[in-house]
XYZ file of C-alpha atoms in Angstrom:
657
model
C 106.179 159.926 89.223
C 104.369 162.690 87.420
C 106.501 165.181 85.488
C 105.976 168.857 86.257
C 107.278 171.095 83.439
C 108.768 174.411 84.494
C 109.125 175.430 80.853
C 105.373 175.297 80.447
C 104.609 176.651 83.873
C 106.802 179.704 83.393
C 104.989 180.711 80.193
C 108.155 181.211 78.231
C 106.991 181.847 74.682
C 105.656 178.916 72.701
C 108.284 179.239 69.991
C 110.957 178.838 72.703
C 109.345 176.319 75.061
C 108.007 173.924 72.490
C 109.769 172.390 69.570
C 108.009 173.074 66.266
C 105.095 170.790 65.602
C 105.417 168.361 62.750
C 102.300 167.586 60.750
C 102.169 164.421 58.735
C 102.487 165.089 55.021
C 99.082 166.367 53.975
C 97.663 167.904 50.849
C 97.335 171.673 50.787
C 93.573 172.093 50.999
C 93.623 175.811 51.701
C 91.054 177.703 49.654
C 91.387 180.863 47.606
C 89.544 184.059 48.471
C 85.819 183.955 47.756
C 84.013 186.587 45.723
C 82.776 188.193 48.942
C 86.305 188.390 50.345
C 87.651 189.784 47.082
C 84.987 192.476 47.186
C 85.981 193.396 50.742
C 89.657 193.583 49.771
C 88.842 195.757 46.772
C 86.797 198.120 48.930
C 89.667 198.393 51.417
C 92.158 199.023 48.633
C 90.002 201.783 47.229
C 90.064 203.609 50.559
C 93.852 203.411 51.032
C 96.887 204.764 49.242
C 98.972 201.656 49.894
C 101.760 202.797 47.585
C 102.324 206.171 49.262
C 106.101 206.550 49.018
C 106.967 208.219 52.343
C 106.846 205.097 54.518
C 108.791 203.031 51.991
C 111.469 205.703 51.826
C 111.698 205.808 55.621
C 111.808 202.017 55.952
C 114.841 201.893 53.629
C 116.534 205.122 54.657
C 120.123 204.659 55.782
C 120.458 201.084 54.494
C 124.093 199.954 54.546
C 123.753 196.248 53.769
C 121.094 193.533 53.566
C 121.581 189.989 54.906
C 120.546 186.791 53.155
C 120.495 183.094 53.882
C 119.828 181.583 57.275
C 120.875 181.799 60.902
C 121.486 178.388 62.472
C 122.047 177.195 66.007
C 124.936 175.077 67.245
C 123.124 171.919 66.121
C 122.741 173.255 62.587
C 119.007 173.883 62.892
C 117.553 176.968 61.217
C 116.408 179.564 63.761
C 115.922 182.435 61.293
C 115.515 182.428 57.522
C 115.953 185.793 55.794
C 115.027 184.462 52.376
C 111.822 182.688 53.435
C 110.582 185.822 55.178
C 110.775 188.135 52.158
C 107.935 187.230 49.820
C 105.624 190.259 50.113
C 106.376 191.884 46.787
C 104.172 193.728 44.331
C 100.417 194.101 44.625
C 98.492 192.398 47.399
C 96.930 189.040 46.516
C 93.238 188.564 47.260
C 94.157 186.366 50.239
C 95.766 189.242 52.175
C 94.265 192.532 53.317
C 95.977 195.185 51.143
C 96.912 197.295 54.153
C 98.519 194.335 55.956
C 100.366 193.409 52.756
C 101.729 196.940 52.589
C 102.849 196.704 56.214
C 104.522 193.351 55.536
C 106.421 194.869 52.613
C 107.706 197.577 54.948
C 108.765 195.064 57.601
C 110.375 192.698 55.106
C 113.403 194.945 54.689
C 116.093 193.320 56.864
C 119.414 195.047 57.084
C 121.959 197.216 58.847
C 120.784 200.831 58.869
C 122.367 204.081 59.935
C 119.771 206.105 61.836
C 122.075 209.094 62.100
C 125.747 209.623 62.854
C 126.597 207.442 65.844
C 123.387 205.343 65.797
C 122.681 202.178 63.791
C 119.958 199.551 63.831
C 119.859 195.900 62.824
C 116.301 195.300 61.606
C 114.702 192.114 60.385
C 116.976 189.783 62.364
C 114.115 189.028 64.781
C 110.783 190.531 65.796
C 112.475 193.556 67.410
C 115.381 195.805 66.421
C 118.889 195.737 67.854
C 120.205 199.302 68.191
C 123.901 200.246 68.315
C 125.096 203.563 69.742
C 128.723 204.575 69.307
C 130.488 205.002 72.613
C 133.983 206.151 73.391
C 135.438 202.603 73.423
C 132.816 200.484 71.679
C 129.147 199.967 70.962
C 126.324 200.408 73.422
C 123.774 197.733 72.507
C 120.091 198.502 73.066
C 117.738 195.483 73.211
C 119.647 192.373 72.043
C 116.673 190.604 70.406
C 114.972 187.346 71.455
C 117.629 184.697 71.012
C 121.369 184.399 71.325
C 121.741 183.120 67.767
C 119.993 186.046 66.064
C 121.627 188.605 68.359
C 125.073 187.173 67.628
C 124.311 187.144 63.895
C 123.168 190.766 64.000
C 126.273 191.912 65.856
C 128.533 189.925 63.527
C 126.816 191.518 60.530
C 127.427 194.976 61.993
C 131.090 194.168 62.619
C 131.428 192.890 59.074
C 130.284 196.213 57.627
C 131.291 198.747 60.294
C 134.433 197.176 61.697
C 134.983 195.162 64.855
C 134.232 196.913 68.124
C 133.571 195.520 71.595
C 130.269 195.915 73.406
C 130.847 198.704 75.912
C 127.336 198.920 77.344
C 124.043 197.039 77.296
C 120.602 198.625 77.701
C 117.355 196.716 78.178
C 114.445 199.058 77.486
C 111.822 196.734 78.942
C 110.942 193.343 80.326
C 109.636 191.478 77.254
C 111.753 188.593 76.006
C 112.138 189.888 72.444
C 114.181 192.750 73.918
C 116.558 190.887 76.230
C 116.573 187.164 75.382
C 119.634 187.392 73.107
C 121.830 189.150 75.675
C 124.322 186.288 75.909
C 124.750 186.416 72.143
C 126.367 189.866 72.342
C 128.023 189.780 75.767
C 129.005 186.938 78.073
C 128.656 187.243 81.820
C 132.396 186.688 82.202
C 133.301 189.412 79.712
C 130.835 191.850 81.249
C 132.271 191.288 84.708
C 135.907 191.353 83.608
C 135.550 194.634 81.713
C 132.973 196.225 83.995
C 130.453 196.641 81.175
C 127.390 198.506 82.487
C 124.083 196.683 82.012
C 121.252 199.184 82.367
C 117.543 198.462 82.825
C 114.426 200.024 84.366
C 113.635 199.326 87.998
C 111.748 196.068 88.386
C 113.233 194.641 85.202
C 114.527 191.318 86.544
C 111.410 190.647 88.580
C 109.150 191.297 85.598
C 111.373 189.618 83.003
C 111.434 186.359 84.951
C 107.910 186.421 86.347
C 105.576 187.836 83.705
C 102.928 185.237 82.945
C 104.566 182.800 85.372
C 101.388 181.026 86.422
C 99.516 180.602 83.127
C 102.245 179.024 81.040
C 100.347 176.234 79.283
C 97.355 178.433 78.458
C 99.395 181.415 77.282
C 101.802 179.289 75.266
C 98.975 177.486 73.502
C 97.316 180.786 72.637
C 100.627 182.323 71.556
C 100.906 179.634 68.900
C 97.674 180.957 67.402
C 98.637 184.618 67.768
C 101.987 184.264 66.010
C 100.899 181.577 63.549
C 103.858 179.461 64.569
C 102.614 176.374 62.700
C 101.391 178.125 59.550
C 103.192 178.225 56.194
C 104.866 181.530 55.382
C 103.090 182.545 52.228
C 100.164 184.572 50.955
C 97.672 182.077 52.404
C 99.506 181.767 55.714
C 101.671 184.034 57.857
C 102.665 187.238 56.081
C 103.705 189.331 59.093
C 103.366 189.561 62.857
C 102.438 193.230 63.091
C 105.482 194.396 65.039
C 107.904 192.653 62.705
C 108.299 189.732 60.346
C 108.389 186.910 62.896
C 109.883 185.756 66.179
C 113.154 183.846 66.082
C 113.681 180.397 67.527
C 116.825 179.637 69.493
C 118.352 179.913 72.919
C 117.374 182.690 75.309
C 119.115 184.064 78.355
C 119.467 187.168 80.435
C 122.146 189.224 82.159
C 121.218 190.832 85.485
C 121.411 194.634 85.338
C 124.260 196.379 87.105
C 122.554 199.784 86.923
C 118.840 200.264 87.611
C 116.995 203.365 86.468
C 114.834 203.891 89.543
C 113.861 207.552 89.212
C 111.152 209.003 86.951
C 113.927 210.844 85.082
C 117.557 209.863 85.481
C 120.685 210.976 83.613
C 123.560 208.575 83.058
C 126.770 208.500 81.040
C 127.471 205.160 79.354
C 130.888 204.866 77.725
C 130.991 208.628 77.280
C 127.473 208.959 75.832
C 124.936 211.044 77.749
C 121.574 209.348 78.262
C 118.507 210.801 79.958
C 116.177 207.944 80.879
C 112.456 208.277 81.607
C 110.609 205.443 83.312
C 107.229 204.518 81.801
C 106.151 201.507 83.915
C 102.851 199.878 83.106
C 102.706 201.196 79.550
C 103.504 198.503 76.988
C 105.412 196.516 79.646
C 105.343 196.459 83.451
C 108.953 197.692 83.550
C 109.869 199.978 80.658
C 111.858 203.114 79.926
C 112.542 205.486 77.049
C 115.577 207.725 76.692
C 116.948 210.927 75.241
C 120.358 211.191 73.601
C 120.700 214.987 73.905
C 124.107 215.271 72.261
C 122.939 213.190 69.304
C 119.565 214.956 69.062
C 117.810 211.579 69.119
C 115.087 209.926 71.183
C 114.844 206.185 71.839
C 111.137 205.405 72.194
C 111.503 201.709 73.129
C 108.020 200.205 72.558
C 106.056 203.111 73.963
C 105.152 203.967 70.368
C 105.196 201.812 67.244
C 104.430 201.880 63.541
C 101.094 200.249 64.382
C 98.307 200.407 66.915
C 99.602 198.289 69.784
C 97.765 195.963 72.147
C 95.943 197.125 75.239
C 95.201 193.433 75.572
C 97.332 190.767 73.934
C 95.432 187.876 72.380
C 97.788 185.313 73.890
C 96.408 186.454 77.227
C 97.837 188.770 79.883
C 96.735 191.466 82.264
C 95.087 194.408 80.517
C 97.234 197.511 80.006
C 96.204 200.966 81.178
C 95.267 203.026 78.106
C 95.019 206.264 80.057
C 98.465 205.906 81.614
C 99.918 204.889 78.257
C 98.563 207.995 76.542
C 99.928 210.173 79.343
C 103.377 208.639 79.002
C 103.338 209.453 75.285
C 102.320 213.000 76.158
C 105.441 213.169 78.302
C 107.504 211.752 75.453
C 106.388 214.618 73.223
C 108.167 216.987 75.582
C 111.173 214.694 76.056
C 111.631 214.372 72.289
C 111.151 218.069 71.578
C 114.832 218.583 70.772
C 115.261 215.380 68.776
C 115.715 215.251 65.019
C 114.922 211.528 64.955
C 112.818 209.149 67.027
C 113.940 205.546 66.670
C 111.829 202.595 67.740
C 112.608 199.070 68.860
C 110.124 197.729 66.311
C 109.891 199.125 62.798
C 111.610 202.121 61.268
C 112.429 205.579 62.694
C 110.676 208.900 62.233
C 112.774 211.874 61.099
C 112.094 215.620 61.176
C 110.461 217.816 63.799
C 107.076 218.169 62.136
C 106.755 214.467 61.384
C 107.912 213.526 64.883
C 105.284 215.781 66.428
C 102.577 214.335 64.183
C 103.650 210.763 64.903
C 103.787 211.117 68.692
C 100.636 213.213 68.890
C 98.743 210.683 66.787
C 99.909 207.789 68.954
C 98.955 209.639 72.138
C 95.553 210.649 70.834
C 94.763 207.186 69.478
C 95.082 205.507 72.878
C 93.311 208.379 74.598
C 90.448 208.297 72.093
C 89.932 204.564 72.564
C 89.993 205.032 76.327
C 87.651 207.999 76.508
C 85.091 206.735 74.018
C 84.921 203.349 75.704
C 84.380 204.965 79.094
C 81.743 207.272 77.610
C 79.816 204.359 76.159
C 80.175 202.245 79.294
C 78.598 205.095 81.197
C 75.809 205.134 78.608
C 75.075 201.487 79.388
C 76.630 199.765 76.379
C 78.296 196.386 76.757
C 81.863 195.645 75.581
C 80.551 193.812 72.519
C 78.355 196.734 71.564
C 81.207 199.182 72.102
C 83.478 197.106 69.856
C 80.972 197.562 67.038
C 80.347 201.243 67.753
C 83.815 202.761 68.157
C 85.852 203.708 65.116
C 88.845 205.989 64.985
C 88.070 209.447 63.595
C 89.374 210.089 60.111
C 92.191 212.294 61.413
C 93.637 209.333 63.329
C 92.620 206.512 60.989
C 94.427 208.271 58.129
C 97.756 207.793 59.941
C 99.346 204.442 59.077
C 100.831 204.078 62.569
C 97.325 204.095 64.068
C 96.084 201.202 61.967
C 95.521 197.831 63.579
C 98.331 195.656 62.288
C 98.958 194.308 65.805
C 96.333 195.610 68.210
C 92.895 196.495 66.869
C 90.254 199.035 67.782
C 87.776 196.234 68.421
C 89.752 194.223 70.912
C 91.403 197.262 72.492
C 88.082 198.853 73.442
C 87.034 195.545 74.964
C 90.271 195.726 76.950
C 89.431 199.170 78.306
C 86.036 197.871 79.391
C 87.657 194.870 81.063
C 90.198 197.110 82.790
C 87.463 199.106 84.503
C 84.442 196.807 84.833
C 85.675 193.234 84.407
C 83.883 190.284 82.832
C 80.284 190.814 84.016
C 78.019 192.855 81.719
C 75.407 193.383 84.494
C 72.707 191.363 82.733
C 71.354 188.732 85.154
C 71.181 186.144 82.369
C 74.985 186.181 82.097
C 75.584 185.912 85.838
C 75.319 182.117 85.955
C 74.736 180.899 82.388
C 74.616 177.288 81.292
C 78.029 175.746 80.558
C 78.942 176.232 76.880
C 78.558 172.586 75.864
C 75.142 172.224 77.490
C 73.942 175.509 75.985
C 75.246 174.449 72.555
C 73.339 171.168 72.665
C 70.127 173.032 73.384
C 70.763 175.607 70.647
C 71.426 172.846 68.117
C 68.229 171.090 69.147
C 66.356 174.376 68.827
C 67.773 174.779 65.300
C 66.303 171.426 64.330
C 69.465 169.385 64.733
C 73.068 169.571 63.585
C 72.286 169.121 59.891
C 69.871 172.046 59.933
C 72.346 174.239 61.810
C 75.131 173.394 59.336
C 72.788 174.117 56.437
C 72.001 177.536 57.899
C 75.715 178.164 58.356
C 76.334 177.199 54.735
C 73.757 179.737 53.608
C 75.542 182.372 55.696
C 78.896 181.351 54.200
C 77.564 181.570 50.663
C 76.282 185.069 51.462
C 79.706 186.119 52.767
C 78.413 186.321 56.358
C 81.352 184.438 57.842
C 80.966 185.723 61.394
C 77.442 184.321 61.648
C 78.510 181.067 60.013
C 81.263 180.649 62.604
C 78.858 181.483 65.436
C 76.418 178.775 64.334
C 79.134 176.216 63.715
C 80.732 176.724 67.098
C 77.490 175.532 68.703
C 77.476 172.480 66.447
C 81.072 171.557 67.306
C 80.580 172.137 71.013
C 77.667 169.728 70.871
C 79.573 167.230 68.694
C 83.301 167.795 68.217
C 83.455 165.107 65.503
C 80.976 166.703 63.087
C 83.056 166.684 59.890
C 80.768 168.966 57.894
C 80.833 171.604 60.625
C 84.627 171.382 60.897
C 85.100 171.835 57.171
C 82.725 174.775 56.905
C 84.108 176.476 59.996
C 87.640 176.110 58.602
C 86.531 177.720 55.356
C 84.786 180.521 57.274
C 87.842 181.232 59.422
C 90.016 181.190 56.319
C 88.020 183.968 54.672
C 87.939 185.987 57.903
C 91.711 185.606 58.154
C 92.248 186.725 54.575
C 90.203 189.877 55.234
C 91.877 190.744 58.557
C 94.106 193.821 58.662
C 95.580 192.667 61.972
C 98.352 190.074 61.703
C 97.418 188.371 65.012
C 93.759 188.204 63.989
C 94.774 186.680 60.652
C 97.039 184.183 62.404
C 94.323 183.195 64.870
C 91.784 182.580 62.120
C 94.165 180.677 59.853
C 95.597 178.572 62.683
C 92.049 177.732 63.688
C 91.308 176.648 60.137
C 94.439 174.507 60.029
C 93.654 172.744 63.298
C 90.089 172.056 62.222
C 91.427 170.376 59.089
C 94.488 168.595 60.445
C 94.206 168.575 64.227
C 97.011 169.593 66.551
C 100.467 168.356 65.666
C 102.556 166.404 68.179
C 105.426 168.295 69.721
C 108.770 167.183 71.015
C 109.431 169.225 74.135
C 112.898 167.854 74.896
C 114.919 170.380 72.898
C 113.461 173.585 74.317
C 114.631 172.771 77.845
C 118.163 173.621 76.763
C 116.898 176.715 74.953
C 115.597 178.244 78.170
C 118.163 176.881 80.635
C 120.014 180.200 80.933
C 116.743 182.005 81.582
C 115.568 179.522 84.189
C 118.802 179.882 86.141
C 118.037 183.583 86.637
C 114.457 182.950 87.769
C 114.006 183.153 91.563
C 113.146 179.860 93.242
C 109.916 181.200 94.841
C 108.507 181.722 91.335
C 109.055 178.043 90.566
C 107.312 177.147 93.794
C 104.341 179.381 92.920
C 104.046 177.523 89.619
C 104.200 174.204 91.462
C 101.461 175.316 93.853
C 99.206 176.302 90.955
C 99.585 172.799 89.481
C 98.422 171.017 92.635
C 95.346 168.924 91.895
C 93.163 169.961 94.818
C 90.786 166.964 94.829
C 93.777 164.600 94.699
C 95.204 166.339 97.769
C 91.987 165.921 99.761
C 92.845 165.344 103.408
C 96.614 165.359 102.808
C 98.838 166.984 105.426
C 102.415 166.960 104.208
C 105.557 169.071 104.642
C 108.800 168.983 102.642
C 111.921 171.119 103.067
C 114.283 172.291 100.325
C 117.892 173.220 101.031
C 119.836 174.751 98.132
C 123.570 174.463 98.634
C 124.605 176.798 95.794
C 122.235 179.702 96.469
C 122.220 179.160 100.249
C 118.419 179.276 100.318
C 116.018 177.227 102.399
C 112.341 176.846 101.538
C 109.548 175.020 103.258
C 106.619 173.471 101.378
C 103.466 172.137 102.972
C 100.002 171.012 101.971
C 96.935 171.842 104.040
C 93.313 172.402 103.041
C 94.262 171.121 99.587
C 96.596 174.111 99.070
C 100.358 173.914 98.511
C 102.085 176.706 100.427
C 105.720 177.718 100.522
C 107.836 180.209 102.392
C 111.520 180.945 102.941
C 112.948 179.000 105.847
C 111.174 175.931 107.161
C 107.598 174.612 106.976
C 105.284 175.224 109.966
C 105.572 171.621 111.154
C 108.383 169.063 110.873
C 109.210 168.090 107.308
C 108.670 164.479 106.311
C 111.577 164.835 103.891
C 114.370 167.309 103.212
C 115.936 167.642 99.772
C 119.503 168.939 99.735
C 120.494 169.931 96.217
C 121.578 172.709 93.864
C 119.300 174.903 91.805
C 120.348 173.230 88.500
C 119.543 169.831 90.009
C 116.171 171.140 91.170
C 115.407 172.368 87.649
C 116.321 168.981 86.177
C 114.069 167.265 88.687
C 111.129 169.572 88.044
C 111.487 169.357 84.259
C 111.558 165.568 84.299
C 115.118 165.444 82.994
C 116.200 163.338 85.951
C 114.527 161.263 88.637
C 115.347 161.629 92.342
C 117.099 158.262 92.142
C 119.296 159.420 89.247
C 120.179 162.666 90.985
C 120.946 160.831 94.208
C 123.143 158.312 92.398
C 125.136 161.135 90.806
C 125.537 162.945 94.111
C 123.429 165.917 92.972
C 120.683 165.193 95.517
C 120.751 164.101 99.121
C 117.476 162.993 100.633
C 116.935 163.206 104.356
C 113.844 161.577 105.800
C 111.056 159.739 103.976
C 111.609 159.448 100.212
C 107.963 158.481 99.828
C 106.981 162.037 100.829
C 108.567 163.446 97.664
C 106.835 160.848 95.503
C 103.543 161.687 97.199
C 104.023 165.413 96.571
C 104.975 164.992 92.923
C 102.070 162.629 92.393
C 99.619 165.396 93.276
C 100.971 167.850 90.685
C 99.180 167.913 87.337
C 101.296 167.552 84.242
C 100.696 170.551 81.925
C 98.531 169.944 78.877
C 100.346 171.645 76.006
C 97.898 171.081 73.176
C 94.476 171.226 74.770
C 91.636 171.661 72.250
C 90.562 175.160 71.274
C 88.589 174.637 68.092
C 86.183 172.052 69.492
C 85.442 173.418 72.936
């Protein structure tokens, strides 16, 4: 029977769904920066005051204590290493863009910080920040990080230095896993229920938290490995930062269902004696997101609506494009909401203090997204294509001079492409791109036109020697599409990507280039996917069954189902749900209740048993023998259904396609 992986299908992040890859011991063949790259870095350094003290003072303001060592899981495996993540010291090496090196230095300041009286943050324990707000009886926790291990370590560190207090409230600002995945590390479901701890989230939170990216798991997870550089060394020729923070933690993720939903545009709420005024900002950085005022503390919690970097309108791992116009309007609203605040604290990076600096920060963030939106639309209406717009648009000096508008995470180039995609989609209106040749066939013809692979590689080498790495990579991609085993092309493309990565100001761009170089040199590393099933078990239990069935339907191999007419019923004894599945016209449908014609087989089981079956952790025979599954009808029908579902391909080629 084929194994269908829910972990892959649900697009839980690569660093959670897949165990770290293990490369065979290989020599470090990474190259140093070329003369052309060094010249580019020097030119960038000359245009920037990377040692301006204000940001460094803010990043360290309120520091109470700094952690060291490692965070380990129950099996003793390292899920977070404070010491390994703090190497960006002194002047930038030639292998890192000086602006990105500066940003890494600012992010590599883990610790417990007091934001103001009654508000603390744990930074550098994960990609995001964990915020503590003093309530009447305990701490209100805002955004408990990605994993239970790092969240528990952060809370323990706070208790060590501030004294032990219970968690008296939990707030999820939005539906991305780095802001809720560690919930069970700070509060158990039993404790929350027994003490009536309020769990507050924006409307739509659970639906979005468990469904975002549900259908494109294998593709998004593979791309996420490139975006976050999950297989790269952490050093000056590898990962130096991830833009929003140092890195993303490994470990176990879970979720606690909200008990209070913020379902109004503006909604006031008292949590453990603290007055909050929440403002919903759906469809900004996340589909379900909110910011909040703390009027009595003269503070504003900005969630991820604003950051100490230009954010993504399109994330390189792949997702639906975000609405730049709506995002800028939400920030405009935040300017008014934060008008009485003395501090704006963020869920990534460090806070902003003082009325004048707050106004400048929020206004700059608003105007940056609006500028990218408006200029892209203007140029689209002038007939330019997305590629042309990416070359034409630059931030004006008034915005580019602000560090928080620089592209450490998102970039001007790929964000303007996102705006174009949002409005006009993939087609550039040129008839030649309406039905082009497939990439491999086109590449073969281009290589032939160049006089063969050797001539194309020689031209690429000339471009490389001239520092024209983009053109070298363009030529070499054709060569490798035509012949994925061309060793000379692989080596030269790896060297080209390496230099492009070294010169990138954006951490995700750097990680993409350097991961590409590594895979060209060493291939993709094998992964052991057995461990991560436990890591996401808590999350999967909160995911609605219809979402699993959608993922199953999207894995049906249509040609293999040609002419098949089959119905299967599912009866869940623990959730008291019934679902009917049927195949017709090579499509797998499902609906609550029963299928439209009599089921050939009915599976009676619990949701945990269903998850074990779908993840390949147990066969139907094993579940039946243990009493976890009762089969009514034709057992062959289940085997037939499972045999038509494609097994996800986790490490499909990127560099040679």
